[in-house]
Short mmCIF file of C-alpha atoms in Angstrom, two decimals:
data_model
loop_
_atom_site.label_atom_id
_atom_site.label_comp_id
_atom_site.label_asym_id
_atom_site.label_seq_id
_atom_site.Cartn_x
_atom_site.Cartn_y
_atom_site.Cartn_z
CA MET A 1 -28.03 2.19 7.67
CA THR A 2 -28.72 0.51 11.01
CA VAL A 3 -28.87 -3.07 12.18
CA SER A 4 -30.73 -4.93 14.88
CA GLY A 5 -29.01 -5.89 18.11
CA ALA A 6 -29.18 -9.57 17.24
CA ALA A 7 -26.59 -9.27 14.46
CA ASP A 8 -23.31 -7.87 15.70
CA THR A 9 -20.56 -9.53 13.63
CA ILE A 10 -18.67 -7.67 10.92
CA VAL A 11 -16.81 -9.60 8.21
CA ALA A 12 -13.86 -7.72 6.74
CA ILE A 13 -12.35 -9.08 3.52
CA ASP A 14 -8.73 -8.01 2.97
CA VAL A 15 -7.36 -8.77 -0.52
CA GLY A 16 -3.62 -8.24 -0.34
CA THR A 17 -0.74 -8.81 -2.71
CA GLN A 18 -0.04 -12.33 -1.48
CA SER A 19 -3.28 -13.53 0.11
CA VAL A 20 -6.95 -12.95 0.85
CA ARG A 21 -8.02 -12.78 4.48
CA ALA A 22 -11.57 -12.93 5.82
CA ILE A 23 -11.68 -11.72 9.42
CA ALA A 24 -14.71 -11.50 11.71
CA PHE A 25 -14.86 -8.70 14.29
CA ASP A 26 -17.35 -7.59 16.89
CA PRO A 27 -18.17 -3.85 17.42
CA ARG A 28 -15.40 -3.68 20.03
CA GLY A 29 -12.74 -4.64 17.47
CA THR A 30 -12.24 -8.11 18.92
CA VAL A 31 -11.19 -10.75 16.40
CA LEU A 32 -13.77 -13.52 16.46
CA GLY A 33 -12.17 -15.69 13.78
CA GLY A 34 -10.28 -15.56 10.52
CA ALA A 35 -9.16 -17.44 7.44
CA ARG A 36 -6.33 -16.83 4.99
CA VAL A 37 -5.92 -18.07 1.41
CA PRO A 38 -2.39 -17.46 0.00
CA PHE A 39 -1.49 -17.12 -3.67
CA GLU A 40 1.44 -16.07 -5.82
CA PRO A 41 1.65 -12.26 -5.96
CA TYR A 42 1.92 -12.11 -9.74
CA VAL A 43 3.18 -13.73 -12.92
CA SER A 44 5.64 -11.99 -15.21
CA PRO A 45 5.21 -13.04 -18.86
CA ARG A 46 7.73 -10.38 -19.94
CA PRO A 47 10.39 -8.24 -18.21
CA GLY A 48 8.93 -5.69 -15.84
CA CYS A 49 5.42 -7.13 -16.11
CA ALA A 50 3.36 -8.09 -13.04
CA GLU A 51 -0.02 -9.60 -13.83
CA GLN A 52 -2.60 -11.81 -12.14
CA ASP A 53 -5.81 -13.57 -13.15
CA PRO A 54 -8.67 -11.41 -11.75
CA ASP A 55 -10.73 -14.54 -11.16
CA LEU A 56 -7.98 -15.84 -8.85
CA TYR A 57 -8.79 -12.99 -6.47
CA TRP A 58 -12.51 -13.81 -6.69
CA ARG A 59 -11.97 -17.54 -6.16
CA SER A 60 -9.65 -16.87 -3.22
CA LEU A 61 -12.16 -14.44 -1.71
CA GLY A 62 -14.89 -17.08 -1.85
CA GLU A 63 -12.61 -19.71 -0.37
CA ALA A 64 -11.58 -17.39 2.48
CA THR A 65 -15.14 -16.50 3.47
CA ARG A 66 -16.23 -20.13 3.32
CA ARG A 67 -13.30 -21.16 5.54
CA LEU A 68 -14.25 -18.42 7.98
CA LEU A 69 -17.85 -19.61 8.11
CA ALA A 70 -16.69 -23.19 8.71
CA ASP A 71 -15.56 -22.01 12.17
CA PRO A 72 -18.34 -23.00 14.61
CA ALA A 73 -17.76 -19.75 16.48
CA ILE A 74 -18.91 -17.71 13.46
CA ARG A 75 -22.68 -17.77 12.97
CA ALA A 76 -23.95 -16.61 9.59
CA ASP A 77 -27.16 -15.26 11.15
CA ALA A 78 -25.08 -13.04 13.48
CA ILE A 79 -23.33 -11.23 10.61
CA ALA A 80 -24.53 -7.63 10.36
CA GLY A 81 -22.52 -6.62 7.32
CA VAL A 82 -19.41 -7.09 5.24
CA THR A 83 -16.69 -4.73 4.04
CA LEU A 84 -13.81 -4.93 1.58
CA THR A 85 -10.28 -3.55 1.43
CA THR A 86 -7.81 -4.41 -1.32
CA GLN A 87 -4.30 -3.78 -2.56
CA ARG A 88 -3.99 -0.42 -4.27
CA SER A 89 -3.33 0.50 -7.90
CA THR A 90 -4.14 -2.91 -9.40
CA VAL A 91 -6.14 -2.39 -12.61
CA VAL A 92 -8.83 -4.65 -14.08
CA ILE A 93 -10.42 -3.87 -17.46
CA THR A 94 -13.72 -5.54 -18.32
CA ASP A 95 -16.47 -5.73 -20.91
CA ALA A 96 -19.96 -4.33 -20.32
CA ALA A 97 -20.92 -7.30 -18.15
CA GLY A 98 -17.86 -6.96 -15.91
CA MET A 99 -15.97 -9.91 -17.39
CA PRO A 100 -12.18 -9.32 -17.46
CA LEU A 101 -10.67 -8.77 -20.90
CA ARG A 102 -7.12 -9.63 -19.84
CA PRO A 103 -5.06 -10.30 -16.68
CA ALA A 104 -5.10 -7.64 -13.98
CA MET A 105 -2.11 -5.28 -14.00
CA VAL A 106 -0.77 -5.61 -10.45
CA TRP A 107 0.56 -2.53 -8.68
CA LEU A 108 4.11 -3.89 -8.94
CA ASP A 109 3.93 -3.79 -12.75
CA GLN A 110 6.69 -1.69 -14.38
CA CYS A 111 5.41 -1.65 -17.99
CA ARG A 112 5.64 1.89 -19.37
CA ALA A 113 4.11 3.48 -22.43
CA ALA A 114 6.74 4.33 -25.04
CA HIS A 115 4.82 7.30 -26.43
CA PRO A 116 2.53 8.61 -23.68
CA PRO A 117 0.33 11.67 -24.26
CA GLN A 118 1.58 15.04 -23.08
CA VAL A 119 -0.18 17.85 -21.26
CA ARG A 120 -0.70 20.67 -23.70
CA GLY A 121 -1.88 24.25 -23.45
CA GLY A 122 -1.54 26.44 -20.39
CA MET A 123 -1.10 23.58 -17.91
CA GLY A 124 1.68 22.09 -20.03
CA LEU A 125 3.48 25.42 -19.98
CA LEU A 126 2.94 25.79 -16.22
CA PHE A 127 4.40 22.34 -15.56
CA ARG A 128 7.44 23.26 -17.63
CA VAL A 129 7.94 26.49 -15.63
CA LEU A 130 7.53 24.67 -12.30
CA GLY A 131 9.99 21.96 -13.30
CA LEU A 132 7.29 19.28 -13.17
CA ARG A 133 7.35 18.27 -16.80
CA GLU A 134 9.32 15.07 -16.10
CA THR A 135 7.08 14.17 -13.15
CA VAL A 136 3.92 14.52 -15.24
CA ALA A 137 5.54 12.67 -18.14
CA GLY A 138 6.39 9.86 -15.71
CA PHE A 139 2.74 9.75 -14.57
CA ALA A 140 1.62 9.40 -18.20
CA ALA A 141 4.21 6.72 -19.01
CA ASP A 142 3.30 4.71 -15.92
CA CYS A 143 -0.44 5.00 -16.51
CA GLU A 144 -1.64 1.49 -17.36
CA ALA A 145 -4.22 2.85 -19.78
CA ASN A 146 -1.54 4.33 -22.05
CA TRP A 147 0.48 1.10 -22.12
CA LEU A 148 -2.64 -0.92 -22.91
CA ARG A 149 -3.65 1.43 -25.73
CA GLU A 150 -0.19 1.19 -27.26
CA THR A 151 0.45 -2.53 -26.96
CA GLU A 152 -3.03 -4.14 -26.97
CA PRO A 153 -5.19 -1.91 -29.20
CA ALA A 154 -7.66 -4.68 -30.08
CA THR A 155 -8.34 -5.38 -26.40
CA TRP A 156 -8.49 -1.68 -25.62
CA LYS A 157 -11.36 -1.21 -28.10
CA GLN A 158 -13.44 -3.69 -26.08
CA VAL A 159 -13.07 -1.87 -22.74
CA ARG A 160 -16.34 -0.81 -21.11
CA HIS A 161 -15.23 -0.65 -17.47
CA TYR A 162 -11.87 0.46 -16.10
CA LEU A 163 -11.67 -0.58 -12.46
CA GLY A 164 -9.38 -0.94 -9.52
CA LEU A 165 -9.34 -4.36 -7.92
CA SER A 166 -11.75 -3.08 -5.26
CA GLY A 167 -14.23 -1.93 -7.91
CA PHE A 168 -13.99 -5.26 -9.75
CA LEU A 169 -14.65 -7.29 -6.60
CA THR A 170 -17.39 -4.93 -5.42
CA HIS A 171 -19.21 -5.52 -8.72
CA ARG A 172 -18.89 -9.26 -8.17
CA LEU A 173 -20.35 -8.89 -4.68
CA VAL A 174 -23.25 -6.47 -5.22
CA GLY A 175 -23.74 -6.36 -9.01
CA ARG A 176 -23.06 -2.62 -9.28
CA PHE A 177 -20.11 -0.71 -10.70
CA VAL A 178 -19.44 1.31 -7.56
CA ASP A 179 -16.40 1.83 -5.36
CA SER A 180 -15.08 3.80 -2.40
CA THR A 181 -13.54 7.22 -2.93
CA ALA A 182 -10.76 6.09 -0.58
CA ALA A 183 -9.82 3.21 -2.90
CA GLN A 184 -8.93 5.47 -5.85
CA VAL A 185 -5.16 5.34 -5.69
CA GLY A 186 -3.14 5.01 -8.88
CA TYR A 187 -2.80 6.53 -12.34
CA LEU A 188 -6.37 7.76 -12.59
CA PRO A 189 -8.13 11.06 -13.42
CA PHE A 190 -9.14 11.45 -9.77
CA ASP A 191 -9.38 14.76 -7.91
CA THR A 192 -8.07 13.91 -4.45
CA LYS A 193 -9.00 17.29 -3.04
CA ALA A 194 -12.64 16.91 -4.08
CA PHE A 195 -12.83 13.12 -3.48
CA ASP A 196 -14.33 12.67 -6.95
CA TRP A 197 -13.41 12.08 -10.56
CA ALA A 198 -11.63 15.07 -12.03
CA GLY A 199 -13.62 17.77 -13.79
CA PRO A 200 -13.87 17.58 -17.60
CA LYS A 201 -11.16 20.23 -18.13
CA ASP A 202 -8.67 18.77 -15.65
CA TRP A 203 -5.24 17.96 -17.15
CA LYS A 204 -5.38 14.41 -15.76
CA TRP A 205 -7.75 13.39 -18.53
CA GLN A 206 -4.98 14.22 -21.03
CA VAL A 207 -2.45 11.84 -19.45
CA ALA A 208 -4.97 9.21 -18.31
CA PRO A 209 -7.29 9.29 -21.34
CA LEU A 210 -10.21 7.22 -20.11
CA ASP A 211 -13.88 7.37 -20.97
CA ARG A 212 -15.73 8.78 -17.95
CA ALA A 213 -18.47 6.18 -18.51
CA TRP A 214 -15.95 3.39 -17.82
CA LEU A 215 -15.30 4.55 -14.26
CA PRO A 216 -17.39 3.43 -11.27
CA GLU A 217 -19.77 5.47 -9.19
CA LEU A 218 -18.03 6.64 -6.02
CA VAL A 219 -19.21 6.75 -2.40
CA PRO A 220 -17.24 7.79 0.72
CA PRO A 221 -15.97 5.36 3.38
CA THR A 222 -18.72 4.17 5.78
CA ALA A 223 -21.39 4.57 3.04
CA PRO A 224 -23.32 1.60 1.59
CA LEU A 225 -22.10 0.04 -1.67
CA GLY A 226 -25.04 -2.34 -2.08
CA GLU A 227 -26.22 -5.74 -0.92
CA LEU A 228 -24.80 -9.16 -1.66
CA THR A 229 -26.47 -10.75 -4.66
CA ALA A 230 -27.71 -14.31 -4.73
CA ALA A 231 -24.74 -15.28 -6.93
CA ALA A 232 -22.28 -13.64 -4.52
CA ALA A 233 -23.94 -15.33 -1.55
CA ALA A 234 -23.67 -18.71 -3.26
CA HIS A 235 -19.98 -18.08 -4.00
CA THR A 236 -18.99 -16.79 -0.57
CA GLY A 237 -21.39 -18.62 1.74
CA LEU A 238 -22.41 -15.26 3.23
CA PRO A 239 -26.13 -14.43 3.57
CA VAL A 240 -27.86 -12.99 0.53
CA GLY A 241 -28.80 -9.33 0.95
CA LEU A 242 -25.99 -8.64 3.44
CA PRO A 243 -24.97 -4.95 3.25
CA LEU A 244 -21.52 -4.18 1.83
CA VAL A 245 -20.07 -1.04 3.43
CA ALA A 246 -17.37 1.09 1.77
CA ALA A 247 -13.95 1.13 3.41
CA ALA A 248 -10.67 2.17 1.74
CA ALA A 249 -7.48 0.87 0.16
CA ASP A 250 -5.41 -1.45 2.35
CA LYS A 251 -2.80 1.09 3.45
CA ALA A 252 -5.44 3.63 4.45
CA CYS A 253 -7.27 0.92 6.40
CA GLU A 254 -4.04 -0.09 8.13
CA VAL A 255 -3.52 3.47 9.31
CA LEU A 256 -7.06 3.61 10.67
CA GLY A 257 -6.81 0.15 12.20
CA SER A 258 -3.60 1.10 14.02
CA GLY A 259 -5.30 4.13 15.57
CA ALA A 260 -3.18 6.81 13.85
CA ILE A 261 -5.98 9.29 13.20
CA THR A 262 -4.41 12.60 14.30
CA PRO A 263 -1.54 14.43 12.54
CA ASP A 264 0.85 14.01 15.48
CA VAL A 265 0.68 10.20 15.39
CA LEU A 266 2.58 8.49 12.59
CA GLY A 267 1.10 5.38 11.02
CA LEU A 268 3.80 2.96 9.86
CA SER A 269 3.02 -0.02 7.66
CA PHE A 270 5.58 -2.77 7.22
CA GLY A 271 4.00 -4.65 4.34
CA THR A 272 5.02 -5.54 0.80
CA ALA A 273 5.27 -1.79 0.36
CA ALA A 274 6.44 0.06 3.49
CA THR A 275 4.70 3.34 4.23
CA ALA A 276 4.66 6.18 6.72
CA ASN A 277 1.33 8.04 6.92
CA VAL A 278 -0.01 11.05 8.74
CA THR A 279 -3.78 11.60 8.81
CA SER A 280 -4.93 15.16 8.20
CA ARG A 281 -8.36 16.80 8.06
CA ARG A 282 -6.67 19.62 6.17
CA TYR A 283 -5.56 19.18 2.55
CA VAL A 284 -1.76 19.16 2.59
CA GLU A 285 0.53 17.96 -0.18
CA PRO A 286 3.35 15.90 1.40
CA ILE A 287 5.55 16.91 -1.54
CA PRO A 288 4.57 20.18 -3.28
CA LEU A 289 2.17 19.49 -6.17
CA ILE A 290 2.02 15.76 -5.33
CA PRO A 291 -1.45 15.15 -3.85
CA PRO A 292 -2.07 13.15 -0.68
CA PHE A 293 -4.16 9.96 -0.72
CA PRO A 294 -7.75 9.71 0.51
CA ALA A 295 -7.88 8.42 4.07
CA ALA A 296 -10.22 5.73 5.37
CA ILE A 297 -11.94 8.54 7.29
CA PRO A 298 -14.57 10.53 5.35
CA GLY A 299 -13.24 13.97 4.46
CA ALA A 300 -9.64 13.25 5.54
CA TRP A 301 -6.35 12.59 3.76
CA SER A 302 -3.35 10.32 4.27
CA LEU A 303 -0.04 12.09 3.72
CA GLU A 304 2.13 9.19 2.70
CA THR A 305 5.74 8.28 2.16
CA GLN A 306 6.17 4.95 0.42
CA VAL A 307 9.14 2.64 0.01
CA TYR A 308 7.81 0.75 -2.99
CA ARG A 309 9.37 -2.64 -2.23
CA GLY A 310 9.60 -2.27 1.52
CA TYR A 311 9.13 -5.50 3.41
CA TRP A 312 9.12 -7.34 0.11
CA MET A 313 12.86 -7.14 0.76
CA VAL A 314 12.41 -9.63 3.61
CA GLU A 315 11.06 -12.10 1.04
CA TRP A 316 14.01 -11.28 -1.21
CA PHE A 317 16.45 -11.86 1.65
CA LYS A 318 14.74 -15.12 2.60
CA ARG A 319 14.95 -16.35 -1.00
CA GLU A 320 18.56 -15.32 -1.58
CA PHE A 321 20.18 -15.74 1.84
CA GLY A 322 17.73 -17.43 4.22
CA ASP A 323 18.11 -21.16 3.48
CA ARG A 324 19.34 -21.80 7.02
CA GLU A 325 16.30 -20.15 8.64
CA VAL A 326 13.89 -21.74 6.16
CA ALA A 327 15.19 -25.22 7.03
CA ALA A 328 15.23 -24.56 10.78
CA ALA A 329 11.73 -23.06 10.68
CA ALA A 330 10.38 -26.08 8.82
CA ALA A 331 11.83 -28.39 11.47
CA ARG A 332 10.28 -26.34 14.28
CA GLY A 333 6.96 -25.67 12.54
CA VAL A 334 7.27 -21.87 12.58
CA ALA A 335 7.54 -19.14 9.94
CA PRO A 336 11.14 -18.45 8.78
CA GLU A 337 10.68 -14.74 9.47
CA THR A 338 10.39 -15.46 13.19
CA LEU A 339 14.01 -16.63 13.18
CA PHE A 340 15.29 -13.52 11.44
CA ASP A 341 15.07 -11.59 14.72
CA ASP A 342 18.11 -13.61 15.82
CA LEU A 343 20.04 -12.07 12.91
CA VAL A 344 19.03 -8.58 14.02
CA ARG A 345 20.10 -9.21 17.62
CA ALA A 346 23.44 -10.69 16.48
CA VAL A 347 24.57 -7.31 15.08
CA PRO A 348 24.93 -3.95 16.87
CA ALA A 349 22.89 -0.89 15.98
CA GLY A 350 24.33 0.69 12.84
CA SER A 351 25.35 -2.72 11.42
CA ASP A 352 29.06 -2.00 11.99
CA GLY A 353 29.05 0.74 9.36
CA LEU A 354 26.93 -0.98 6.69
CA VAL A 355 24.28 1.43 5.36
CA LEU A 356 21.54 0.47 2.90
CA GLN A 357 19.37 2.75 0.76
CA PRO A 358 16.18 0.75 0.05
CA TYR A 359 15.17 2.11 -3.36
CA TRP A 360 14.85 -1.34 -4.94
CA SER A 361 12.26 0.25 -7.27
CA PRO A 362 12.16 3.82 -8.64
CA GLY A 363 9.81 6.57 -7.48
CA VAL A 364 8.09 9.61 -8.93
CA ARG A 365 9.86 12.61 -7.38
CA ILE A 366 11.47 11.60 -4.06
CA PRO A 367 13.14 9.35 -5.04
CA GLY A 368 13.02 10.01 -8.76
CA PRO A 369 12.57 7.60 -11.67
CA GLU A 370 16.32 6.96 -11.80
CA ALA A 371 16.53 5.65 -8.22
CA ARG A 372 18.08 2.28 -7.40
CA GLY A 373 19.12 0.51 -4.24
CA ALA A 374 22.60 0.82 -2.77
CA VAL A 375 24.66 -0.60 0.08
CA ILE A 376 27.82 1.15 1.24
CA GLY A 377 30.42 0.49 3.92
CA PHE A 378 31.21 -3.18 3.30
CA GLN A 379 34.13 -4.58 5.30
CA ALA A 380 35.63 -8.04 5.62
CA GLY A 381 33.85 -8.78 8.89
CA HIS A 382 30.35 -8.19 7.55
CA THR A 383 27.97 -11.15 7.35
CA ARG A 384 24.48 -11.79 6.04
CA ALA A 385 23.23 -10.80 9.51
CA HIS A 386 24.76 -7.36 8.99
CA LEU A 387 23.03 -7.12 5.61
CA TYR A 388 19.68 -8.07 7.11
CA ARG A 389 19.91 -5.54 9.94
CA ALA A 390 21.14 -2.85 7.52
CA MET A 391 18.10 -3.60 5.36
CA LEU A 392 15.69 -2.96 8.25
CA GLU A 393 17.63 0.14 9.30
CA GLY A 394 17.59 1.48 5.72
CA LEU A 395 13.82 1.06 5.52
CA ALA A 396 13.44 2.91 8.83
CA TYR A 397 15.75 5.73 7.66
CA ALA A 398 13.76 6.13 4.42
CA LEU A 399 10.44 6.24 6.26
CA ARG A 400 11.84 8.68 8.83
CA GLU A 401 13.01 11.01 6.06
CA GLY A 402 9.51 11.05 4.56
CA ALA A 403 7.82 11.43 7.94
CA GLU A 404 9.98 14.42 8.86
CA ARG A 405 9.23 16.03 5.51
CA THR A 406 5.51 15.55 6.14
CA ALA A 407 5.74 16.98 9.66
CA ARG A 408 7.36 20.10 8.23
CA ARG A 409 4.46 20.42 5.78
CA THR A 410 1.74 19.96 8.43
CA ARG A 411 3.65 21.97 11.07
CA VAL A 412 2.56 19.37 13.61
CA PRO A 413 5.42 17.63 15.47
CA LEU A 414 5.27 13.86 15.66
CA THR A 415 4.77 12.53 19.18
CA ALA A 416 4.27 8.79 18.65
CA ALA A 417 3.98 6.08 16.02
CA ARG A 418 1.71 3.12 15.44
CA ILE A 419 2.99 0.16 13.45
CA ALA A 420 1.12 -2.39 11.32
CA GLY A 421 1.75 -4.92 8.57
CA GLY A 422 3.54 -8.26 8.54
CA GLY A 423 6.87 -6.76 9.62
CA SER A 424 5.28 -5.37 12.78
CA GLN A 425 5.15 -8.91 14.19
CA SER A 426 8.94 -8.79 14.65
CA PRO A 427 9.80 -7.38 18.11
CA ALA A 428 13.35 -6.64 16.94
CA ALA A 429 12.09 -4.66 13.93
CA VAL A 430 9.67 -2.65 16.10
CA GLN A 431 12.39 -1.78 18.64
CA LEU A 432 14.79 -0.86 15.83
CA THR A 433 12.13 1.44 14.39
CA ALA A 434 11.53 3.15 17.74
CA ASP A 435 15.27 3.71 18.08
CA VAL A 436 15.67 5.17 14.57
CA PHE A 437 12.68 7.51 14.90
CA GLY A 438 13.23 8.38 18.54
CA LEU A 439 9.49 7.87 19.11
CA PRO A 440 7.44 5.38 21.14
CA VAL A 441 6.04 2.81 18.69
CA GLY A 442 2.80 1.08 19.60
CA ARG A 443 1.09 -1.96 18.11
CA ALA A 444 -2.63 -2.60 18.03
CA HIS A 445 -4.15 -5.62 19.74
CA THR A 446 -4.27 -7.45 16.39
CA HIS A 447 -1.81 -7.52 13.49
CA GLU A 448 -4.83 -7.65 11.13
CA THR A 449 -4.97 -3.87 11.15
CA SER A 450 -6.03 -3.44 7.51
CA ALA A 451 -9.07 -5.65 8.13
CA LEU A 452 -9.67 -3.86 11.44
CA GLY A 453 -9.63 -0.46 9.72
CA ALA A 454 -12.19 -1.72 7.20
CA ALA A 455 -14.28 -3.10 10.06
CA ILE A 456 -14.20 0.31 11.78
CA ASP A 457 -15.66 1.89 8.64
CA ALA A 458 -18.28 -0.86 8.51
CA ALA A 459 -19.13 -0.47 12.20
CA VAL A 460 -19.86 3.21 11.59
CA GLY A 461 -21.85 2.51 8.44
CA LEU A 462 -23.88 -0.15 10.20
CA GLY A 463 -24.71 2.16 13.10
CA PHE A 464 -22.65 0.55 15.86
CA HIS A 465 -20.71 3.82 16.36
CA ALA A 466 -21.64 7.41 15.58
CA ASP A 467 -18.53 8.18 13.54
CA VAL A 468 -14.92 7.10 13.07
CA ALA A 469 -13.64 9.32 15.89
CA ALA A 470 -16.00 7.55 18.28
CA ALA A 471 -15.28 4.08 16.86
CA VAL A 472 -11.48 4.12 17.12
CA PRO A 473 -11.20 4.33 20.95
CA GLU A 474 -13.73 1.50 21.17
CA MET A 475 -12.21 -0.77 18.52
CA VAL A 476 -8.43 -0.16 18.69
CA ARG A 477 -6.41 -1.10 21.75
CA ILE A 478 -2.65 -0.57 21.94
CA ALA A 479 -1.33 -3.93 23.10
CA ASP A 480 2.30 -2.95 23.63
CA THR A 481 4.59 0.02 23.12
CA ARG A 482 8.34 0.05 22.50
CA GLU A 483 10.16 3.07 23.87
CA PRO A 484 13.33 4.30 22.11
CA ASP A 485 16.68 3.78 23.81
CA ALA A 486 18.29 7.23 24.10
CA ALA A 487 21.87 6.11 23.41
CA THR A 488 20.88 3.94 20.44
CA HIS A 489 18.76 6.74 18.99
CA ALA A 490 21.69 9.15 19.24
CA HIS A 491 23.89 6.66 17.36
CA TYR A 492 21.26 6.17 14.67
CA ASP A 493 20.69 9.92 14.45
CA GLU A 494 24.36 10.50 13.60
CA ILE A 495 24.30 7.86 10.85
CA TYR A 496 20.99 9.14 9.52
CA ARG A 497 22.06 12.79 9.28
CA ASP A 498 25.71 12.38 8.27
CA VAL A 499 25.50 9.35 5.98
CA TYR A 500 21.98 8.34 4.99
CA LEU A 501 20.50 11.76 4.12
CA PRO A 502 23.36 12.77 1.78
CA MET A 503 23.48 9.31 0.18
CA TYR A 504 20.80 9.72 -2.48
CA GLY A 505 22.07 13.09 -3.67
CA ARG A 506 25.62 11.80 -3.99
CA LEU A 507 24.59 8.64 -5.84
CA ARG A 508 21.90 10.18 -8.02
CA PRO A 509 24.24 11.04 -10.92
CA LEU A 510 25.41 7.42 -10.97
CA TYR A 511 21.81 6.17 -10.96
CA GLN A 512 21.06 8.50 -13.87
CA ALA A 513 24.05 7.13 -15.76
CA LEU A 514 22.87 3.56 -15.15
CA ARG A 515 19.39 4.49 -16.36
CA SER A 516 20.86 6.03 -19.49
CA ILE A 517 22.94 2.93 -20.19
CA ASN A 518 20.51 0.18 -19.18
CA GLY A 519 17.10 1.82 -19.44
CA PRO A 520 14.50 2.10 -16.63
CA ALA A 521 14.79 -0.28 -13.69
CA ARG A 522 12.64 -3.40 -13.95
CA THR A 523 10.94 -5.64 -11.42
#
């Protein structure tokens, strides 16, 4: 797919957990304009449930693109193509025409099937021998399809398409049930190694029992998904027939947009979920028998560590303890989060002995399904500022642990980090991260790195650059780098090795007891 020289604007649509952004870029990665439409992340009609109206995403997408096009600097006739990146693991089930049958199940949803299917036969025996039976059982219980079959059988009988949010919105844009291979993250019968749906005999079909006909056609990042229909053009204000180019899920796009495309450079994302990613052209499982995610680069993988409710904790802190900053920010006309850096700077590195383990939601294996959050070391002199700094330090410790585990698996030492996501806009948080990791941490020229990563894929697909490796040096510029302070890193290193690393193992029996008494943790 190539474009004429007259059209050189790329529109990247980024559908996150709390907003939709429409950002215009040129082939050099320069932001030409943008619009953001916020919304509530989810509604919770019952404990542990996180749902959202799929049409809310579509309405917000249309509003965002129309706001973008209202900017006189953005000419519709200069737009060469559009691309889409969305939050991961949000499920939309539809009828044959693509109309939703119920609310979307947002990735934060904690509903679990009470009687999930089990893997039988030789693979079931192998999982038992390898000690993976509980992990696979957790996959089956968490699979949205199994919960829907159990609790909403009448709705389940009407399903004709089982889509991620990206697939649902792509259908709305181009009228085809097609999606990117790099958007298939979640409880799906997907073969990550082959970048395709699993073969008919794969065990994943037993624990995610979907009809293959319900799943979308898949294409790799940078490939065409279709052209905007007349209905989509009327909804978005974008030109009819505009090519839609495949990108990837938001985290994969953030890694690409931050420039972390080699295995020695760590991609950190400080978003609703906090992640540490390493990009590899070689298939490597970051945890044995746990597959990596598809990267936003064709034929590559993202080896990821995730803290499920990472910088969501900043929202939690703001709601529970941040009234003072919220009021002051309103008076000054700034975001409350900008004032939280003062809390970080008010407390020394190590938070005067307060250490936080940020497992506010359980994991699959590391941490396991029993995991919960913990804070140890409280003393009389501790304040909410100590708690806030300990929260950021705990997130950095958790991501460092995963990153070091990944580096051992790839056998490639980490030399630098790139940081993205909303939390990356805090200079104090970036410096703290550099000090915990002992690595220089760089930020791209724009904090809209997820949209930028999608735009890089589009720029390649539209013919502006030969491939992703050629596009990244042209489109990503490191605006500033924070170097670690040697003395602070040494202090953090002692806390990390002597206190943080043993913490989960020591507390795990207590977490298991709580799970036995109270049941699985809920959102």
